[in-house]
mmCIF file of C-alpha atoms in Angstrom:
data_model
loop_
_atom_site.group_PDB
_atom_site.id
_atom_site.type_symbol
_atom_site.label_atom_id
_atom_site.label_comp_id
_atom_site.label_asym_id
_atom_site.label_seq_id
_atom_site.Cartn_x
_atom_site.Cartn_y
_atom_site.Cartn_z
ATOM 1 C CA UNK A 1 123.865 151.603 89.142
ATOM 2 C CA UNK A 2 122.368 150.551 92.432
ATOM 3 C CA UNK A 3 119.419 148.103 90.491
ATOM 4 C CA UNK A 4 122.445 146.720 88.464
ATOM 5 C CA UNK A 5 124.569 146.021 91.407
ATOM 6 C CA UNK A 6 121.302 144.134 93.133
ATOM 7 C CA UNK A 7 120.580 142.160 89.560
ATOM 8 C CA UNK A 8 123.972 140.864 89.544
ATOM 9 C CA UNK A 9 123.880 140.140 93.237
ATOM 10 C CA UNK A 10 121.220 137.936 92.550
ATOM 11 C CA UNK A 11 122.062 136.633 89.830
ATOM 12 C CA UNK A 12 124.909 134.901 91.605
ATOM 13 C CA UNK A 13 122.749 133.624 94.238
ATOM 14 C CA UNK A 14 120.347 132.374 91.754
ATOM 15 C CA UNK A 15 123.707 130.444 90.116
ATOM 16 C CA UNK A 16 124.736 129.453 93.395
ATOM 17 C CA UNK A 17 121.904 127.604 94.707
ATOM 18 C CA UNK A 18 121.391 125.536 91.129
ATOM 19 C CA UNK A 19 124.829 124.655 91.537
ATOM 20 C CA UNK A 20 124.197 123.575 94.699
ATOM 21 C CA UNK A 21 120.883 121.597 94.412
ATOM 22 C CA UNK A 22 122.785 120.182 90.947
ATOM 23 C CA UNK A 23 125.218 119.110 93.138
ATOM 24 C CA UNK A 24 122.451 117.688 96.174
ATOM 25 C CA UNK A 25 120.919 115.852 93.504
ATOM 26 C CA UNK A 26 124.168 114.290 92.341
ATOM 27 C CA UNK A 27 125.019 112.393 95.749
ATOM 28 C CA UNK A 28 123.240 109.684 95.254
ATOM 29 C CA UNK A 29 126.186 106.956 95.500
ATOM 30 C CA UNK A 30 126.978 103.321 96.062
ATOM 31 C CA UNK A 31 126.395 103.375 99.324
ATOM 32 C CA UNK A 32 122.939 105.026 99.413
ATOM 33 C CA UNK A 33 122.275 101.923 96.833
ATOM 34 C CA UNK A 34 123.285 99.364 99.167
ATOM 35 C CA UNK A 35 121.237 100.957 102.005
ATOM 36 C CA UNK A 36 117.798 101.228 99.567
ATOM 37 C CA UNK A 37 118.276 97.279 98.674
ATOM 38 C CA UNK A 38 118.746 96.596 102.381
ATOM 39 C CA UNK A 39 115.579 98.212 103.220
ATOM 40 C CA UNK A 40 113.998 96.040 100.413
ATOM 41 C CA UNK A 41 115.658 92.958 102.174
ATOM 42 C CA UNK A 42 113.410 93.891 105.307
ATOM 43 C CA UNK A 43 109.780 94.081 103.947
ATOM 44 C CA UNK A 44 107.142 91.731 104.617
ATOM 45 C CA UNK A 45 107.738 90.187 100.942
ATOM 46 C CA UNK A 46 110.674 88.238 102.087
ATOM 47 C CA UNK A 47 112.785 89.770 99.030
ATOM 48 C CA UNK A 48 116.337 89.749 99.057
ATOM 49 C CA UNK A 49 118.819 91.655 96.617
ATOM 50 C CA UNK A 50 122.368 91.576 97.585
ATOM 51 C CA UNK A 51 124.952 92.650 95.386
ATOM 52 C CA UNK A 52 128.581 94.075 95.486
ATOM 53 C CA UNK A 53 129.117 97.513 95.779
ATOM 54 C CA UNK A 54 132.022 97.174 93.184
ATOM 55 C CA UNK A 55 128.589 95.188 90.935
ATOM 56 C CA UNK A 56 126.478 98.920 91.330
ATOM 57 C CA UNK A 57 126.760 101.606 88.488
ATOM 58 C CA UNK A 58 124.831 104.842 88.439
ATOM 59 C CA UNK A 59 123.822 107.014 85.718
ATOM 60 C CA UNK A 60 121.594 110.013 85.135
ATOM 61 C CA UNK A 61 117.861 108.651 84.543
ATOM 62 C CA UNK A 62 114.991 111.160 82.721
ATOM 63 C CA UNK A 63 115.306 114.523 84.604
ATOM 64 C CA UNK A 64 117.497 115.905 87.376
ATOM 65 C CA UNK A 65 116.485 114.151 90.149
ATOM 66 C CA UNK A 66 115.966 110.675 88.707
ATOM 67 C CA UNK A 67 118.383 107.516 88.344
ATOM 68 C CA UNK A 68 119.071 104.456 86.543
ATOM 69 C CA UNK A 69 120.828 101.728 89.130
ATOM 70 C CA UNK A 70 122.548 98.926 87.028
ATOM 71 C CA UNK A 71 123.151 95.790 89.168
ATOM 72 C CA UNK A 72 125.606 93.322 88.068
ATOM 73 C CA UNK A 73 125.769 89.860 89.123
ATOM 74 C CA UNK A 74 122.952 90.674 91.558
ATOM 75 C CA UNK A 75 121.760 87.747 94.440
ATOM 76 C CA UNK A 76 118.092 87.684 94.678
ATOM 77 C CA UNK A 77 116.046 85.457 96.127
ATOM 78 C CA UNK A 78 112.427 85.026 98.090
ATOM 79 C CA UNK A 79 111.176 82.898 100.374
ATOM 80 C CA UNK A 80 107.679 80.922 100.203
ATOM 81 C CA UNK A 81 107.237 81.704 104.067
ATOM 82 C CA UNK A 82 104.937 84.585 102.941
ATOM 83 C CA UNK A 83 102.414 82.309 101.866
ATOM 84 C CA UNK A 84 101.297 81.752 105.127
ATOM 85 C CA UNK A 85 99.917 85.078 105.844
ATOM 86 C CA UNK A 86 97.511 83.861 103.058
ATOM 87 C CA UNK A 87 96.893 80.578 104.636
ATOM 88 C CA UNK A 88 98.062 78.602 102.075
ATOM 89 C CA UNK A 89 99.598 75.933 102.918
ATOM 90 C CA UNK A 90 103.211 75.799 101.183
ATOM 91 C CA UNK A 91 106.581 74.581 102.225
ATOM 92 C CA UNK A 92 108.896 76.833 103.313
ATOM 93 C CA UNK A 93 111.918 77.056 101.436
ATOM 94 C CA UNK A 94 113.934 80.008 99.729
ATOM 95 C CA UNK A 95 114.090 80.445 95.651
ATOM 96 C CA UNK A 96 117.748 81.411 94.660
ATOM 97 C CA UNK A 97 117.335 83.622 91.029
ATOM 98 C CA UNK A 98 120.843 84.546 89.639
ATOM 99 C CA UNK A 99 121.077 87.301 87.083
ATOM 100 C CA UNK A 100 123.411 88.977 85.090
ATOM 101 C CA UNK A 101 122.416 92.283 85.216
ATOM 102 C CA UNK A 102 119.205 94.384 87.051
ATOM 103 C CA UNK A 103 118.327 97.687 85.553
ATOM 104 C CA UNK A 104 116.028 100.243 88.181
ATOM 105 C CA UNK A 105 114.901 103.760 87.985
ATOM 106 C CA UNK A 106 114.971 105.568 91.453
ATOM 107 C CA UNK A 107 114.126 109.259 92.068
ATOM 108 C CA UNK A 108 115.014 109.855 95.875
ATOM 109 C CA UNK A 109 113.070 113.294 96.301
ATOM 110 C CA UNK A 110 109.747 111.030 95.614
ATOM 111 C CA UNK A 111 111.174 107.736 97.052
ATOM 112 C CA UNK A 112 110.232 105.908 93.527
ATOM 113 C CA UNK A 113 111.526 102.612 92.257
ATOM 114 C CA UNK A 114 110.923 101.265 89.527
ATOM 115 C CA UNK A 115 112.068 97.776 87.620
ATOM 116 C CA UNK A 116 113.329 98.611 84.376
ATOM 117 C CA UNK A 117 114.943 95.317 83.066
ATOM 118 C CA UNK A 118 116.386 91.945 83.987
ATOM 119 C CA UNK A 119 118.943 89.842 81.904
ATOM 120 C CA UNK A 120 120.615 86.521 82.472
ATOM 121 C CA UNK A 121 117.955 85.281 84.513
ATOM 122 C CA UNK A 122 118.621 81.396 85.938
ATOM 123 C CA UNK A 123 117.553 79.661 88.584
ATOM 124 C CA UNK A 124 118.291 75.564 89.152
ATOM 125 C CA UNK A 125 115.581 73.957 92.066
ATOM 126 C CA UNK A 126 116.141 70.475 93.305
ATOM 127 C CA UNK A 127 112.946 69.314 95.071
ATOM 128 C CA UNK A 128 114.519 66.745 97.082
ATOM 129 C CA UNK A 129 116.721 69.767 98.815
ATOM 130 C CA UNK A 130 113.710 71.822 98.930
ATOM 131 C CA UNK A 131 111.375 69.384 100.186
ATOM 132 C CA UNK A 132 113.322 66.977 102.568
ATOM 133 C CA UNK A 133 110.376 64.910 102.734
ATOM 134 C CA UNK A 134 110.946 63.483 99.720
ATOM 135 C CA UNK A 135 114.114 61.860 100.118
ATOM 136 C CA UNK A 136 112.074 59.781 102.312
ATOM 137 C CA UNK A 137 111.342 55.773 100.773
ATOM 138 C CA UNK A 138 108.191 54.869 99.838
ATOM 139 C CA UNK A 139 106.434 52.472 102.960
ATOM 140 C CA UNK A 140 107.243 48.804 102.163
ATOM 141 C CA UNK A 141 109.499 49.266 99.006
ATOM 142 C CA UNK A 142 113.584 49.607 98.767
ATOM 143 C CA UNK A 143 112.815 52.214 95.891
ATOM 144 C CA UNK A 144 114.176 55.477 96.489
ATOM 145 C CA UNK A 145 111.918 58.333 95.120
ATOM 146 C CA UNK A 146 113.167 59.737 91.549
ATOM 147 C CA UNK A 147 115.137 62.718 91.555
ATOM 148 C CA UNK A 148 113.581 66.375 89.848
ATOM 149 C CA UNK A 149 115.045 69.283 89.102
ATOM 150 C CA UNK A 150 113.535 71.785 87.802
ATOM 151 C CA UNK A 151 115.425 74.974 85.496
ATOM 152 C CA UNK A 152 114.893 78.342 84.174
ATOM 153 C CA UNK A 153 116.354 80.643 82.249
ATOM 154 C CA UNK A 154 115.888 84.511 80.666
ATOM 155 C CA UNK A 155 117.870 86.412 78.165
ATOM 156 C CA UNK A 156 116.538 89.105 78.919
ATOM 157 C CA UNK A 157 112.646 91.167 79.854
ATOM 158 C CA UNK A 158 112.174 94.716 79.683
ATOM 159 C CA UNK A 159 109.181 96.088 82.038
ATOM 160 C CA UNK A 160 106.703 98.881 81.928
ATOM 161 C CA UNK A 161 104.976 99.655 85.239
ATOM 162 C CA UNK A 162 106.374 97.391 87.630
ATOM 163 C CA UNK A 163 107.159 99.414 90.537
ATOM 164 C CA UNK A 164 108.909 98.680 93.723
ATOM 165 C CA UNK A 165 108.478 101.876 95.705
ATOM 166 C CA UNK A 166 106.091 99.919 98.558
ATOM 167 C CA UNK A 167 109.033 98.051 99.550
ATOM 168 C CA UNK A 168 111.885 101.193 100.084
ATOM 169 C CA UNK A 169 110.173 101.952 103.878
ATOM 170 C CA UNK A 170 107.857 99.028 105.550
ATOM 171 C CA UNK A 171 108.660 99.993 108.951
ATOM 172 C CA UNK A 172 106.229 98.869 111.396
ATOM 173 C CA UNK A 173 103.709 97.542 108.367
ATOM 174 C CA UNK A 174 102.205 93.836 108.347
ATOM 175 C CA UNK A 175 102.284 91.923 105.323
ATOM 176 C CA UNK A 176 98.869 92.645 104.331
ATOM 177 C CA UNK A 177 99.695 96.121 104.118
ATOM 178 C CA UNK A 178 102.562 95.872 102.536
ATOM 179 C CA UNK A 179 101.311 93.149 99.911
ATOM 180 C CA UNK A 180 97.945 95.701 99.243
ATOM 181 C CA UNK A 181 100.271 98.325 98.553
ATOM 182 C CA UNK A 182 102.507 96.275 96.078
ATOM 183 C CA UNK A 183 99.100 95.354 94.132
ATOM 184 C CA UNK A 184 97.669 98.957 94.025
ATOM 185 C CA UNK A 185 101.011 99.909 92.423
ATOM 186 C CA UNK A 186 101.207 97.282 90.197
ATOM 187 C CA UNK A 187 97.807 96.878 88.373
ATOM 188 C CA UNK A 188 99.390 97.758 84.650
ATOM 189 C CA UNK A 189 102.529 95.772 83.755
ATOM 190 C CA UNK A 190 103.497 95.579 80.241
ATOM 191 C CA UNK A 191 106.458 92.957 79.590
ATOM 192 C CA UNK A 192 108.852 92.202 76.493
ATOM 193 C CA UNK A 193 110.772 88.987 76.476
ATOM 194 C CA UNK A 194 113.039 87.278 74.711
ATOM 195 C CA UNK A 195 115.013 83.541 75.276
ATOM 196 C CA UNK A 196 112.868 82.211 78.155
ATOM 197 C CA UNK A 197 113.208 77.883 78.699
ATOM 198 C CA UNK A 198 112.073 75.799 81.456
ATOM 199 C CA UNK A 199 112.142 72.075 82.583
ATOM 200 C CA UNK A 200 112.010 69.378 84.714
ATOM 201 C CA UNK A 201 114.816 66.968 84.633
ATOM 202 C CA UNK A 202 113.761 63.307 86.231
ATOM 203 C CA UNK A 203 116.117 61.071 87.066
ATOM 204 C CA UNK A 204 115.249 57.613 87.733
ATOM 205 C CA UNK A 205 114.272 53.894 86.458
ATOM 206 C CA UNK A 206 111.801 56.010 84.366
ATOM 207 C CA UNK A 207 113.306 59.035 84.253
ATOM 208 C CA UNK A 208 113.178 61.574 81.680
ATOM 209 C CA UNK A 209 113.226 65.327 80.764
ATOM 210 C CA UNK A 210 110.855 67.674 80.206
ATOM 211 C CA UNK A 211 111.576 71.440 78.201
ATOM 212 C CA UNK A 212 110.252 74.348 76.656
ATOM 213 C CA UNK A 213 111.603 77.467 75.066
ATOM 214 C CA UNK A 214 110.068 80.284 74.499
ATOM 215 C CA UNK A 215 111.454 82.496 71.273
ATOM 216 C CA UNK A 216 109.511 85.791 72.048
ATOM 217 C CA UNK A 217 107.084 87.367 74.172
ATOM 218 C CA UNK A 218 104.669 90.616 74.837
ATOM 219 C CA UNK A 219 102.451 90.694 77.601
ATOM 220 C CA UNK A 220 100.195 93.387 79.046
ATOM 221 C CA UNK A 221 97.770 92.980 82.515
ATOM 222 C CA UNK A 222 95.154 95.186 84.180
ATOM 223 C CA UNK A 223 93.173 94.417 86.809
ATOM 224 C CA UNK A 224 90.884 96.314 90.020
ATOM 225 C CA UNK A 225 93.601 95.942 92.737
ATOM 226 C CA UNK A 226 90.505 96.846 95.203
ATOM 227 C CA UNK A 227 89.503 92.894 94.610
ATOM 228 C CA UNK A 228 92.854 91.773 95.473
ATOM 229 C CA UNK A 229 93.081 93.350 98.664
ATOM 230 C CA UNK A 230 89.620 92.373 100.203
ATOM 231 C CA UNK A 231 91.178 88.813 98.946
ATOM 232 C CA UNK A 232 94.167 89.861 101.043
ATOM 233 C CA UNK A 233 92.609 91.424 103.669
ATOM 234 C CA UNK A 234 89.588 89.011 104.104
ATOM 235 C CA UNK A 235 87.393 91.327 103.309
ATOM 236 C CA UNK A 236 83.339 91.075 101.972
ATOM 237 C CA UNK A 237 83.691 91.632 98.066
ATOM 238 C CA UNK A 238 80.220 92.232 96.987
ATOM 239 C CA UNK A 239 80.968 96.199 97.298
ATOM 240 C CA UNK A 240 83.419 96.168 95.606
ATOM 241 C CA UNK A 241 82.509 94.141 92.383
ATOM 242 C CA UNK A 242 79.654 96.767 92.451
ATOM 243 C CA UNK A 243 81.760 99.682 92.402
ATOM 244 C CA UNK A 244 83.454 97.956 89.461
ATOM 245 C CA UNK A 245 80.405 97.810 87.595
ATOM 246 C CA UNK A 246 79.323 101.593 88.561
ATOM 247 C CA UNK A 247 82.958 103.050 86.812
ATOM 248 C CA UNK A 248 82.585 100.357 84.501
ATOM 249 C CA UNK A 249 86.154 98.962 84.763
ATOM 250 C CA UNK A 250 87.251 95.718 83.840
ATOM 251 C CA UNK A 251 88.245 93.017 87.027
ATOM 252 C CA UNK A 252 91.146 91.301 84.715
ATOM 253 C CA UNK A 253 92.550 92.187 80.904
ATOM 254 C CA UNK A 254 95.317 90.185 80.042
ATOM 255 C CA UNK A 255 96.682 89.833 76.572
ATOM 256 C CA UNK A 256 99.622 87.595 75.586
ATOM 257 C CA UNK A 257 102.049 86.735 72.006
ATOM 258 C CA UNK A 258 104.408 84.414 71.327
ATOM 259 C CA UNK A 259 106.478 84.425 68.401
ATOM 260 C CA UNK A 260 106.784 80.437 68.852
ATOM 261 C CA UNK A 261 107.499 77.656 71.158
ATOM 262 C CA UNK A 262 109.151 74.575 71.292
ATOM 263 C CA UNK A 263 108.741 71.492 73.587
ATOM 264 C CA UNK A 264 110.283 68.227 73.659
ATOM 265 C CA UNK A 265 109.537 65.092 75.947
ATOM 266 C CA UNK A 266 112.351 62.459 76.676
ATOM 267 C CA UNK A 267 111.999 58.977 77.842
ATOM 268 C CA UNK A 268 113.851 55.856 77.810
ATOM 269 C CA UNK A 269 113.775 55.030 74.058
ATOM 270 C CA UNK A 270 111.272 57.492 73.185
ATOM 271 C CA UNK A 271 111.788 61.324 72.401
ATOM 272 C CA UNK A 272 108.298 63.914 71.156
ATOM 273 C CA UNK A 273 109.142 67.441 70.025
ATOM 274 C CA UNK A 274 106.639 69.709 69.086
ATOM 275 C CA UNK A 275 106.098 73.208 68.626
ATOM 276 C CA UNK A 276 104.228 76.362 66.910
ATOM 277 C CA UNK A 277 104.569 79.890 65.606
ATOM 278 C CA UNK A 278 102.584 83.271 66.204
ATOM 279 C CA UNK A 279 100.717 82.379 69.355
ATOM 280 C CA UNK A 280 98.255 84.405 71.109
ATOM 281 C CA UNK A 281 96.131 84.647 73.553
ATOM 282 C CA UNK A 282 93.696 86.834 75.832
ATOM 283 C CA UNK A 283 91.084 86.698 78.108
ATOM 284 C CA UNK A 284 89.034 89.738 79.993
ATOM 285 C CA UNK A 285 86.413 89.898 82.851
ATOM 286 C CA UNK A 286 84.370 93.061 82.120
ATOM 287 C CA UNK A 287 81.284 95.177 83.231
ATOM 288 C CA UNK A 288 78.682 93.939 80.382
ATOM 289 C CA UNK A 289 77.211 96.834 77.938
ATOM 290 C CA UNK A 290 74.152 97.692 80.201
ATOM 291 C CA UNK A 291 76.870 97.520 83.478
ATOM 292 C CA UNK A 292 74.202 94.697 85.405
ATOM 293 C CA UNK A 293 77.172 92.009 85.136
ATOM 294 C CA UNK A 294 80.144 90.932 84.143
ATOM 295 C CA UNK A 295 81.469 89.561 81.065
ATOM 296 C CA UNK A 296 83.823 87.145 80.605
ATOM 297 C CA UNK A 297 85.680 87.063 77.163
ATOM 298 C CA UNK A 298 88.475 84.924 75.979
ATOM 299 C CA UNK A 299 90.031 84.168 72.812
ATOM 300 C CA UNK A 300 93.337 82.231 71.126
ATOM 301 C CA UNK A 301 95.179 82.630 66.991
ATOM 302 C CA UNK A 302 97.522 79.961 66.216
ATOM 303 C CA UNK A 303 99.567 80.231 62.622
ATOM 304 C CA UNK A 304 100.909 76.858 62.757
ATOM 305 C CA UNK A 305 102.098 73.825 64.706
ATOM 306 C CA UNK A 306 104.324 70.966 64.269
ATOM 307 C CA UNK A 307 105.449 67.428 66.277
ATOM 308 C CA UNK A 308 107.560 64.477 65.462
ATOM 309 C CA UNK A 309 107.601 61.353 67.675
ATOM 310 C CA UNK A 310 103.887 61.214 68.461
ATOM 311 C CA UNK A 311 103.188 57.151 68.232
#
């Protein structure tokens, strides 16, 4: 009687503290989403996602402790500043990206974040706002410079791989660090896309437009993150492209398809269109067989093309 009294005894304890993790693991709210995006908005990478608590559902991700944040409407943005830590020399200016919607998997117990998906993707540049410099007349001439804008747009991408954990705590870390981190995390990306178009609009005596579309895409990357950060971190590389040959792994693998593309030209009195269907491409740099060197490799498949308004 005494053993079944104890079983039962702990058998309620046992209930009681699932229940009670279950229910830890369930506080994950709005407001612990709007805290995790404003700890994003203060790393190195000068990335900003802002976003309306009332624009932030939550749902139950794979497992108990993991979570899929949908972001509605979501303001994001970056700034070029960064590029000065790599001594490039850019113009500072910051890159609104609307969106309609921002899908991300966080699991707090491991601080993990990944991007899941982005759709409704459009962002509208106008270099003379940008670059004030340009509203500025040419020497000698009454012409003012033409007007570009340039556009983008994206039904919609689903990711594989891209993770954003680096950026959740960056307390006290430089850009380097923070940037070396991002790459190590990021080395295999796969991406699907669909209803992606860019172009420049010029407006001017000679003005004109330029535009693709792209119908459909697949895309998958690798490459040694150890040659990015000596890059980064200014660093001698010769050790490293040796290790690289030693495990025999490859530098860069990309591979690309397109279902098709269109592109059209418009000038005063003139328009081109063009175009072609199942597109691919991909290009490698790997150790060669006997691992003394690298190889480079690279190779296209076109099914067909097309264009009307070529003189």
């Amino acid at each position: 009687m005494k053993k079944r009294i104890i079983f039962v005894f702990l058998l309620f304890v046992f209930l009681g503290v699932t229940f009670f993790c279950a229910k830890k693991v369930s506080e994950l709210n709005k407001t612990d989403v709007v805290a995790l995006l404003e700890n994003i908005n203060q790393s190195p990478l000068a990335v900003e996602i802002k976003v309306e608590e009332s624009g932030i559902n939550i749902e139950r991700g794979k497992g108990r402790s993991q979570y899929l944040i949908t972001l509605i409407n979501p303001e994001v943005s970056f700034s070029t500043a960064v590029y000065k830590h790599l001594d490039m020399k850019v113009p500072e200016f910051r890159v609104p990206v609307n969106m309609g919607n921002m899908v991300m998997a966080y699991t707090p117990s491991k601080k993990n974040l990944t991007l899941k998906s982005v759709g409704k993707m459009k962002c509208t540049l106008a270099l003379s706002e940008l670059l004030p410099e340009l509203e500025v007349k040419k020497a000698g001439t009454d012409k003012e410079p033409p007007e570009v804008t340039f556009n983008y747009s994206l039904g919609n991408a689903e990711l594989e791989g891209y993770d954003l954990s680096s950026l959740i705590d960056t307390g006290g870390k430089s850009f380097e660090d923070v940037l070396t981190e991002f790459i190590s995390s990021n080395k295999n990306i796969k991406v699907r896309a669909d209803g992606f178009a860019a172009g420049f609009v010029i407006k001017g005596e000679q003005g004109g437009t330029v535009s693709f579309s792209i119908k459909g895409m697949e895309s998958s990357s690798q490459f040694e993150p150890e040659l990015f950060k000596a890059f980064i971190q200014k660093q001698d590389s010769a050790e490293i492209l040796s290790g690289a040959l030693k495990k025999k792994a490859p530098l860069v693998d990309v591979t690309a398809s397109f279902n098709g593309m269109d592109f059209i030209l418009s000038l005063p009195g003139k328009e081109i269109q063009a175009g072609y269907e199942g597109a691919g491409f991909f290009y490698s740099l790997k150790p060669s067989r006997h691992g003394d060197a690298f190889d480079f490799v690279s190779g296209w498949d076109l099914k067909s093309v097309r264009a009307e308004g070529i003189p």
